Tab-separated table of C-alpha atoms in Angstrom:
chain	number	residue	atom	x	y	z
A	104	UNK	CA	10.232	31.558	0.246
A	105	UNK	CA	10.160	34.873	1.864
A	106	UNK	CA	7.344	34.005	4.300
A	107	UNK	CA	8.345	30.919	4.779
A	108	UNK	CA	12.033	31.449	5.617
A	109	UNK	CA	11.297	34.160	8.908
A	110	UNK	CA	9.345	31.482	10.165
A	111	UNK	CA	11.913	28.670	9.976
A	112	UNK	CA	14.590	30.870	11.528
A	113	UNK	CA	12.591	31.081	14.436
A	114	UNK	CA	11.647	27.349	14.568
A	115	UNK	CA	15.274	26.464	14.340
A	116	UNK	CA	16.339	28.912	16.267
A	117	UNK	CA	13.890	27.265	19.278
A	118	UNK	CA	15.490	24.295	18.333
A	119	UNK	CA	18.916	24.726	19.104
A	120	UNK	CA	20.427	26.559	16.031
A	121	UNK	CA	20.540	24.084	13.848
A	122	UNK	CA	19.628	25.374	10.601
A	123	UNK	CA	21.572	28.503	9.113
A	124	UNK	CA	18.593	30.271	6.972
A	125	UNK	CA	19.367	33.271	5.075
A	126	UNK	CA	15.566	34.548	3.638
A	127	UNK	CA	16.691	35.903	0.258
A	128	UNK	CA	18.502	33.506	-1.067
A	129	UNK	CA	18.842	29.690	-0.257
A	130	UNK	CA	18.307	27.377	3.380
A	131	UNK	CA	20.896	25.267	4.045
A	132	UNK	CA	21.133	22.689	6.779
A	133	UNK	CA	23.283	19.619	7.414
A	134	UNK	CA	22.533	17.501	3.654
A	135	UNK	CA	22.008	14.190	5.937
A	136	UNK	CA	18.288	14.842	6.532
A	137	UNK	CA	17.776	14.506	10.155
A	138	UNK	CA	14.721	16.132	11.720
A	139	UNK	CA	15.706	19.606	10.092
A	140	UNK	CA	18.158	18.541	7.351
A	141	UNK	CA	17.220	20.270	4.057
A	142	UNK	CA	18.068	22.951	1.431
A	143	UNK	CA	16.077	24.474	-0.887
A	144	UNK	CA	17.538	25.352	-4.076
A	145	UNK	CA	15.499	27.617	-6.101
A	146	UNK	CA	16.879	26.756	-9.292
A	147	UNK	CA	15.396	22.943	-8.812
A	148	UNK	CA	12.139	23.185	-8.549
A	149	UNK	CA	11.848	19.614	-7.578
A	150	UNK	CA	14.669	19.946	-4.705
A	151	UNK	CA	12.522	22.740	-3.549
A	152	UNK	CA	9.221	20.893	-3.343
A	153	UNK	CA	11.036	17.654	-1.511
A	154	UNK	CA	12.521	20.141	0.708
A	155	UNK	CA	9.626	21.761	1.494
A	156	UNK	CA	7.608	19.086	2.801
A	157	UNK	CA	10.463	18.049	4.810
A	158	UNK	CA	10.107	21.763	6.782
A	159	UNK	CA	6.482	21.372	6.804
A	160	UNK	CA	6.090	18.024	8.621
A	161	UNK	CA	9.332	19.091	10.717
A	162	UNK	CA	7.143	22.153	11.427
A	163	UNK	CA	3.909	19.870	12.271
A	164	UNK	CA	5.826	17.309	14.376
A	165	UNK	CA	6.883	20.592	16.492
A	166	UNK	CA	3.483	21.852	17.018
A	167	UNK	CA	4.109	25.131	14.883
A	168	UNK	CA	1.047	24.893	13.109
A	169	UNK	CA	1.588	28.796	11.888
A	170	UNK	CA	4.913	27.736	10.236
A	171	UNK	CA	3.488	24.638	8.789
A	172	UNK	CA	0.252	26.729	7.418
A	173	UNK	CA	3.168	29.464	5.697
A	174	UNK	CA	4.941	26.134	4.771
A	175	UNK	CA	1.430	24.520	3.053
A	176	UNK	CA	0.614	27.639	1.295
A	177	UNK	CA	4.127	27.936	-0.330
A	178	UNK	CA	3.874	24.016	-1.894
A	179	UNK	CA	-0.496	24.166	-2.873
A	180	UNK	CA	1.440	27.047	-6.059
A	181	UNK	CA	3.906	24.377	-6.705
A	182	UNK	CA	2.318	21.077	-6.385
A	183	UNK	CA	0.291	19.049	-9.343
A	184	UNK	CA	-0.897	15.877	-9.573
A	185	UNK	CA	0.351	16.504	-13.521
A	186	UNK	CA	3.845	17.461	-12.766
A	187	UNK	CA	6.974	15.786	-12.371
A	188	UNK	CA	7.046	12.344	-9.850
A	189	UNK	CA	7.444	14.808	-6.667
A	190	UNK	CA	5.379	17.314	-7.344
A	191	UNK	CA	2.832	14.706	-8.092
A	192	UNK	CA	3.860	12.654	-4.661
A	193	UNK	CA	3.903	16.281	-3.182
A	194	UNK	CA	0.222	17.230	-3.918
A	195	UNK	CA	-1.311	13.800	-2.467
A	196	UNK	CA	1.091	14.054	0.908
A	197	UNK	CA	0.334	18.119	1.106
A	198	UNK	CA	-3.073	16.710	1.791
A	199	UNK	CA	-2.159	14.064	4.373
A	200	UNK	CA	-0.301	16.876	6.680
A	201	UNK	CA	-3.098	19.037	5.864
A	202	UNK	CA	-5.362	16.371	7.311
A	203	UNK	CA	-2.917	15.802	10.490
A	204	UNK	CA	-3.502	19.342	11.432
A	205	UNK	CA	-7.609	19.227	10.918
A	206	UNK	CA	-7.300	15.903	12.393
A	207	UNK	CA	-9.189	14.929	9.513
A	208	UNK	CA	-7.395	11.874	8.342
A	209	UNK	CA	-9.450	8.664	9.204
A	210	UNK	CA	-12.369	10.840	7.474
A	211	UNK	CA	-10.534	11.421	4.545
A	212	UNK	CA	-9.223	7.771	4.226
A	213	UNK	CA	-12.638	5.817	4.378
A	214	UNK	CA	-13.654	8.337	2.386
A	215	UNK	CA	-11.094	6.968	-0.597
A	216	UNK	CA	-11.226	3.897	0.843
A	217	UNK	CA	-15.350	3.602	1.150
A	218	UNK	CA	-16.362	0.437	2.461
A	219	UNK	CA	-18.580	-0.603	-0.545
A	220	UNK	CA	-16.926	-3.169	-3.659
A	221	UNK	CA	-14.444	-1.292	-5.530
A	222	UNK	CA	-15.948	0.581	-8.916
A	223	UNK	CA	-15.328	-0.281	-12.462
A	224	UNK	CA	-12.746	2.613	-12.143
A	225	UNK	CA	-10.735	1.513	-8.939
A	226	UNK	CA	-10.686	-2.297	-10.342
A	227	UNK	CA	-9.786	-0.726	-13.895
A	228	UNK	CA	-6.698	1.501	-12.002
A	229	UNK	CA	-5.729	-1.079	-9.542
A	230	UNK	CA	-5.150	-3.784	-12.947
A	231	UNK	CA	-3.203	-0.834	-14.571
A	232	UNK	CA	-0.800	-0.829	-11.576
A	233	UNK	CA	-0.390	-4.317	-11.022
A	234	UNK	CA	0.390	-3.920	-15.202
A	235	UNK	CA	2.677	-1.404	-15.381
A	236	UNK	CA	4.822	-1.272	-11.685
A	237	UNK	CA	7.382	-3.793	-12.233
A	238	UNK	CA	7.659	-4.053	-7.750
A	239	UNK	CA	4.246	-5.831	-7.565
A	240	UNK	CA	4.268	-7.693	-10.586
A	241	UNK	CA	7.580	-9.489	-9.226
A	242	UNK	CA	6.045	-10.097	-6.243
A	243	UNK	CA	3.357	-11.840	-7.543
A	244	UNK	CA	5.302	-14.193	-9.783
A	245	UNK	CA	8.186	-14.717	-6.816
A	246	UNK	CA	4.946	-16.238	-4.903
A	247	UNK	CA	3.322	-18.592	-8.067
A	248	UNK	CA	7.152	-19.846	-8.341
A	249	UNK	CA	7.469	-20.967	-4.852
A	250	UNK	CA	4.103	-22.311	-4.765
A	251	UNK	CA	4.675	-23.902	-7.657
A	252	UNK	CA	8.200	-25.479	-6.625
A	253	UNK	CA	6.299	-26.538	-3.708
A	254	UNK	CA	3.549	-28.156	-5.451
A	255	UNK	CA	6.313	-29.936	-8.227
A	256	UNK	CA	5.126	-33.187	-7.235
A	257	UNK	CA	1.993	-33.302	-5.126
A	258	UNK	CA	-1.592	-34.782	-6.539
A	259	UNK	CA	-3.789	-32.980	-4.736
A	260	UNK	CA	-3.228	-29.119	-4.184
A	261	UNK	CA	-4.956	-26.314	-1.979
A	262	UNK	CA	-4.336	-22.886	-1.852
A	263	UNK	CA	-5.796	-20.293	0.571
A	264	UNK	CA	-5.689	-16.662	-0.454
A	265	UNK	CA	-6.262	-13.941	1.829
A	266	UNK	CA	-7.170	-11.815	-0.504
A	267	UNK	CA	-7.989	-12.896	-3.749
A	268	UNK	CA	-9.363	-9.717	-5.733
A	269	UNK	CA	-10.186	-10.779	-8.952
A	270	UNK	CA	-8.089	-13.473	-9.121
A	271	UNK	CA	-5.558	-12.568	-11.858
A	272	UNK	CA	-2.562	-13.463	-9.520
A	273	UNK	CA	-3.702	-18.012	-10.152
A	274	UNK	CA	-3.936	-17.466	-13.778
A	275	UNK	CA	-0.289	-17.966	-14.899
A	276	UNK	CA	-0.018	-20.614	-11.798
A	277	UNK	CA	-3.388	-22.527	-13.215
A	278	UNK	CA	-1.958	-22.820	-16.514
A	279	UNK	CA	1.824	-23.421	-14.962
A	280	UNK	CA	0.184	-26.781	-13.516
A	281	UNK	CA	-1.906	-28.022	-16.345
A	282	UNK	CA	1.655	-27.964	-18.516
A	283	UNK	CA	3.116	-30.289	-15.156
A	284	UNK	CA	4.762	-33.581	-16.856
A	285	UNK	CA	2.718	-36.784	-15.721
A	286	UNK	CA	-0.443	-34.430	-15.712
A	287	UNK	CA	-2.007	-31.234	-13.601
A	288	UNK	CA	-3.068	-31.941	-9.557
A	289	UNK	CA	-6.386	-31.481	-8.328
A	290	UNK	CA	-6.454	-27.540	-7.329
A	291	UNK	CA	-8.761	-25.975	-4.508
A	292	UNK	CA	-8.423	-22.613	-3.813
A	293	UNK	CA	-10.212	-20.845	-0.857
A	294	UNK	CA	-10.607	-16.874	0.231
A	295	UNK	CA	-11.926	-15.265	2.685
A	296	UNK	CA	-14.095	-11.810	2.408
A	297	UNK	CA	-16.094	-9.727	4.743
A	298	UNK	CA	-19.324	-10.871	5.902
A	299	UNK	CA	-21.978	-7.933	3.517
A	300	UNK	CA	-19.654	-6.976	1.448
A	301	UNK	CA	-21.455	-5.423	-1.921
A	302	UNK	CA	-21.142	-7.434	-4.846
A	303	UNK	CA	-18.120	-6.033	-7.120
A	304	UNK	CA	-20.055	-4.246	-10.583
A	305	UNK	CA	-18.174	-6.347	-12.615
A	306	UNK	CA	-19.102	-9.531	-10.272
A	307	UNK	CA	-18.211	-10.884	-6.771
A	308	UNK	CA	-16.796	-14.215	-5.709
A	309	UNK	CA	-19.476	-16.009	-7.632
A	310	UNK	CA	-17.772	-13.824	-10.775
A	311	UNK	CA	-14.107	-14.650	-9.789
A	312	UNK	CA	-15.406	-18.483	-9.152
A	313	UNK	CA	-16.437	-18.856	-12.246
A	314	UNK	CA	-13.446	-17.165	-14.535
A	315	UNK	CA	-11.309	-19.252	-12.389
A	316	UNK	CA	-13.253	-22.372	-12.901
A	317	UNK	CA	-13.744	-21.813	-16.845
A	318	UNK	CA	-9.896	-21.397	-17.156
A	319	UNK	CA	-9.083	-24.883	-15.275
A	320	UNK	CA	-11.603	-26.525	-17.291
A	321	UNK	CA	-10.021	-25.422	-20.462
A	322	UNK	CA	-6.752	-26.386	-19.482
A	323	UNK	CA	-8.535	-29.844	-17.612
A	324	UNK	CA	-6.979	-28.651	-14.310
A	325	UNK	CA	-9.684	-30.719	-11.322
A	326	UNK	CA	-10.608	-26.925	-9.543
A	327	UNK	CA	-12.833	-26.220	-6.525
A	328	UNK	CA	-13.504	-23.210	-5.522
A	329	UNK	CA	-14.991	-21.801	-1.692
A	330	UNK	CA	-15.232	-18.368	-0.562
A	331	UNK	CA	-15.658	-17.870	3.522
A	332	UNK	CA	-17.312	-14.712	4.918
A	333	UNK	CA	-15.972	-13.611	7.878
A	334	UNK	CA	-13.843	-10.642	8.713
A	335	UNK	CA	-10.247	-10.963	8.772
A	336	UNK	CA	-9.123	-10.330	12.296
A	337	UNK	CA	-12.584	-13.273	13.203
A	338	UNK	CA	-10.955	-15.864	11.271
A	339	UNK	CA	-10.300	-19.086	12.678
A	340	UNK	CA	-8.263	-21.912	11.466
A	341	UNK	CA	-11.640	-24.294	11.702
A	342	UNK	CA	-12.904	-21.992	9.173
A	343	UNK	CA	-10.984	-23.503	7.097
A	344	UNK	CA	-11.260	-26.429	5.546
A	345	UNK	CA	-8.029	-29.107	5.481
A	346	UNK	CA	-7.895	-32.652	3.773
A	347	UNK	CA	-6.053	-35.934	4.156
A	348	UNK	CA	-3.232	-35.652	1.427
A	349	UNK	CA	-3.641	-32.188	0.286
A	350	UNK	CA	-0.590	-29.880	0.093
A	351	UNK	CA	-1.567	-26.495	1.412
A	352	UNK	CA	-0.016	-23.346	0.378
A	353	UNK	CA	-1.148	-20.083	2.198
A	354	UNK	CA	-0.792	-16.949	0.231
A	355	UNK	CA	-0.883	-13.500	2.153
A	356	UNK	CA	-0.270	-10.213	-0.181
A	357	UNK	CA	-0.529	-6.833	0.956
A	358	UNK	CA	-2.768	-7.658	4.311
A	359	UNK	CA	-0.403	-7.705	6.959
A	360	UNK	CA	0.445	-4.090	7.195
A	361	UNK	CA	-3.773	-3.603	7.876
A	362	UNK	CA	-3.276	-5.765	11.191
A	363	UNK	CA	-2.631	-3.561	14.627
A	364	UNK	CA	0.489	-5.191	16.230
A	365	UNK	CA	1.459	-4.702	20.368
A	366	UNK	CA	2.097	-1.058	20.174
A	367	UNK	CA	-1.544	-0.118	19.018
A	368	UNK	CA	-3.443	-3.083	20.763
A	369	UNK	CA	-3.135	-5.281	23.536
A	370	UNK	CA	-4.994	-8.151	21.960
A	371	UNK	CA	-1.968	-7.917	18.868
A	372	UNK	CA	-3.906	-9.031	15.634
A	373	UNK	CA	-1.335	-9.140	13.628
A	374	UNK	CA	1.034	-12.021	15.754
A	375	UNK	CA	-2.549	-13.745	16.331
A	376	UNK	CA	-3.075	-14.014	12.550
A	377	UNK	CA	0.592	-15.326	12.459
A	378	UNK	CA	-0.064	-17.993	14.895
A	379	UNK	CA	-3.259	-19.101	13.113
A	380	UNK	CA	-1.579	-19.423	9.293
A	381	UNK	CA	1.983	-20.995	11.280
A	382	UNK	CA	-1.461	-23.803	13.165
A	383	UNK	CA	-2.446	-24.516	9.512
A	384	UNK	CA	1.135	-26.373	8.840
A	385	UNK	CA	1.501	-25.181	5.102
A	386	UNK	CA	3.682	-26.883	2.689
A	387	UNK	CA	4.438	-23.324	1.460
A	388	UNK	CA	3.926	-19.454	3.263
A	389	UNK	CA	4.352	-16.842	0.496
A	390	UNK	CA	3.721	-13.224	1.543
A	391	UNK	CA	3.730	-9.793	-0.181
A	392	UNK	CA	4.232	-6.245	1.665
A	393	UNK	CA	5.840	-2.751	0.941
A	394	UNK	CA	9.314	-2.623	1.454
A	395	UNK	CA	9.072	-0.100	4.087
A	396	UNK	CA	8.806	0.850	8.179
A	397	UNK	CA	6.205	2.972	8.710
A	398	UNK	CA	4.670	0.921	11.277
A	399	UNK	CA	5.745	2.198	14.772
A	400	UNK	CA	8.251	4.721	13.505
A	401	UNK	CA	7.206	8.563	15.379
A	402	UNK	CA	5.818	10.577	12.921
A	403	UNK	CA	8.572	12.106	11.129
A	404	UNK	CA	10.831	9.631	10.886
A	405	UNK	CA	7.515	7.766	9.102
A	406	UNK	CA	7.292	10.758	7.227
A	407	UNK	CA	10.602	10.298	5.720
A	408	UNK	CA	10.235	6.695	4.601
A	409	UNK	CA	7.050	7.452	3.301
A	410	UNK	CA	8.505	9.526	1.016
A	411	UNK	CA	11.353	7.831	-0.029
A	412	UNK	CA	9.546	4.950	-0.608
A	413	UNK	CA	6.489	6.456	-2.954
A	414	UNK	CA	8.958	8.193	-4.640
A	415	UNK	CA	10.300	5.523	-5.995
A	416	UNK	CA	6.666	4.284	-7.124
A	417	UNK	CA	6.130	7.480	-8.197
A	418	UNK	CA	9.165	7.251	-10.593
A	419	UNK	CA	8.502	3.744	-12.003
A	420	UNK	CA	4.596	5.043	-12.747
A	421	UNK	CA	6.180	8.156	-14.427
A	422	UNK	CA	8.508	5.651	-17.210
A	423	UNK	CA	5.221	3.430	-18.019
A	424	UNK	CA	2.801	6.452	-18.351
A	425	UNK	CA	2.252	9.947	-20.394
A	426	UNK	CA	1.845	12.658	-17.320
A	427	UNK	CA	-1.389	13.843	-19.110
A	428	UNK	CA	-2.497	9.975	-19.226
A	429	UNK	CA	-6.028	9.926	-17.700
A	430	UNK	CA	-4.828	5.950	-16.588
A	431	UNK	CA	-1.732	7.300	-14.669
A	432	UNK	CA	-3.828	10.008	-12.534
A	433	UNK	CA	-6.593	7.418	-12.399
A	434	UNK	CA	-3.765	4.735	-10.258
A	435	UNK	CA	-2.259	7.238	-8.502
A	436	UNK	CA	-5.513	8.760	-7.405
A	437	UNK	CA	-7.436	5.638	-6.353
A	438	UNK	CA	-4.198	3.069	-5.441
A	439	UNK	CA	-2.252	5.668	-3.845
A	440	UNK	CA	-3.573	8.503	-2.578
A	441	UNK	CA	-5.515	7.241	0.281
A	442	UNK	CA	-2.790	4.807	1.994
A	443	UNK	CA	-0.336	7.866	1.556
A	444	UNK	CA	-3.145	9.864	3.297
A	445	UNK	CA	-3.556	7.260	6.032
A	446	UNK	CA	0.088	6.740	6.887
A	447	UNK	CA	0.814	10.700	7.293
A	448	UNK	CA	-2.428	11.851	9.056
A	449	UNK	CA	-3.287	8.535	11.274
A	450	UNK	CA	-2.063	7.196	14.643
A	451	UNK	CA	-3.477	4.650	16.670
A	452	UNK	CA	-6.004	2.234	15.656
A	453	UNK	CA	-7.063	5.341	13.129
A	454	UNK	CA	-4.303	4.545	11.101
A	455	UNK	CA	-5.086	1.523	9.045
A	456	UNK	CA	-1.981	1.229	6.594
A	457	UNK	CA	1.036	0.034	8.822
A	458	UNK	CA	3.528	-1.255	6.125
């Protein structure tokens, strides 16, 4: 704290005075967290930490890259992605202002994010989350309950999925139907995936197809199952396929906040994609997203609810898992790290995760 608290006297100082800093003991500023609102408390380590990434990207957002580098030194002795929920939270968004200042952010994200099928590993973390945070779990059974509600008492049934992964999220709704009084409807469920795509190690669609279809048949659910390859934003609703006397339900997790709206393109993907599912006339619309606005908030304000928001993830993980679990550094490192990355270092169309 003794580098870093010369520096921050002079950034507040240019700023209007309003931080009172005294460099051998504590900084105090107003508690209500605006743009310079933090104190540092150095008998809680994980006060100190929060509050010193909250002077760092106050410190980037001015330009005062010399501050920020002090700033980034102080928190790589304190950070650890073995520590406590912040410290943890702190390492991966350490590297995301680290990245805003080399401007190295999109590099680093497609990096974590490569475009091939997800490894054994990633699909073996991203299960574990979907296991063990209680947030997406919910979600997932709030949407099989309204689909299923919707489908109470239709014969014929079709749902398209966005993004269907590996298709955990229809088991419980498969097995929901074929326990229907007066007998299960006829189920087709359709997904869409990127034209080349790599074939996932543990299988692609043909591999998701057939668990899907080996569960209806033992539960003597009629299933179809069709997989269109086309990229998201160059779907079209003739794509897809709509019969006489089917109820459709259109299912659309955690895909929205990957669309550009108005303020990053003119052609606005994301109300275009709206228009298309609103064209389809579903029986049902279920959707899943963050509970957060990140999306055209300036940077530090972004910032902010970035790490409110993860914290609280971070928390939850922290109940369900040992910190020297292999499992929990495995789903915070692949399922994490790189939208957290994304949303700090990105703007523009660079930035890909827009919750």
């Amino acid at each position: 704290l003794d580098e870093v608290a010369p520096a921050m006297i002079q950034l507040e100082t240019q700023n209007g005075g309003h931080c009172v800093v005294d460099p051998h003991t504590d900084i105090a500023i107003d508690p209500c967290y605006s743009k310079h609102s933090l104190t540092i408390e150095k008998e809680n380590p994980g006060h100190q930490v929060k509050n010193l990434l909250i002077m760092c990207a106050s410190a980037v957002d001015e330009g005062r890259q010399d501050i920020a580098m002090n700033v980034i030194q102080e928190l790589r002795m304190k950070v650890s992605i073995f520590g406590d929920p912040i410290e943890r939270l702190a390492a991966y968004m350490l590297e995301g202002l680290v990245a805003r200042i080399q401007s190295s952010g999109l590099s680093i994200y497609k990096f974590l994010k490569c475009t091939e099928s997800p490894s054994p590993d990633i699909l073996s973390a991203m299960q574990k989350l979907y296991e063990i945070c209680p947030y997406i779990k919910f979600a997932y059974m709030a949407a099989n309950g309204a689909i299923a509600e919707a489908f109470r008492d239709e014969a014929k049934v079709h749902i398209f999925d966005f993004q269907i992964s590996q298709g955990t999220q229809w088991y419980s709704l498969i097995q929901g139907l074929a326990n229907r009084p007066g007998g299960p409807p006829s189920l087709r469920i359709t997904t869409v995936e990127e034209k080349g795509a790599q074939a996932s190690p543990i299988g692609g669609m043909e591999f998701v197809e057939e668990r899907l279809s080996k569960l209806a048949m033992s539960l003597k659910v009629p299933f179809e199952f069709k997989c269109i390859y086309s990229e998201l934003s160059k779907l079209q609703s003739d794509m897809i396929e709509l019969r006489e006397g089917e109820a459709l339900a259109v299912n659309f997790n955690l895909q929205l906040h990957h669309l550009p709206d108005e303020s990053v393109c003119v052609t606005n993907p994301r109300d275009r994609m709206l228009r298309m599912m609103k064209s389809l006339n579903p029986k049902v619309f279920t959707m899943v997203e963050q509970e957060a606005n990140t999306n055209t908030s300036p940077f530090f304000l972004r910032f902010m609810e970035t790490l409110n928001f993860y914290s609280a993830i971070f928390e939850s993980i922290d109940v369900a898992l040992p910190r020297e679990s292999k499992d929990r550094v495995n789903v915070e490192e692949q399922c994490l790290a790189r939208d957290i990355v994304n949303v700090i270092a990105c703007e523009g169309l660079e930035r890909m995760e827009r919750h």
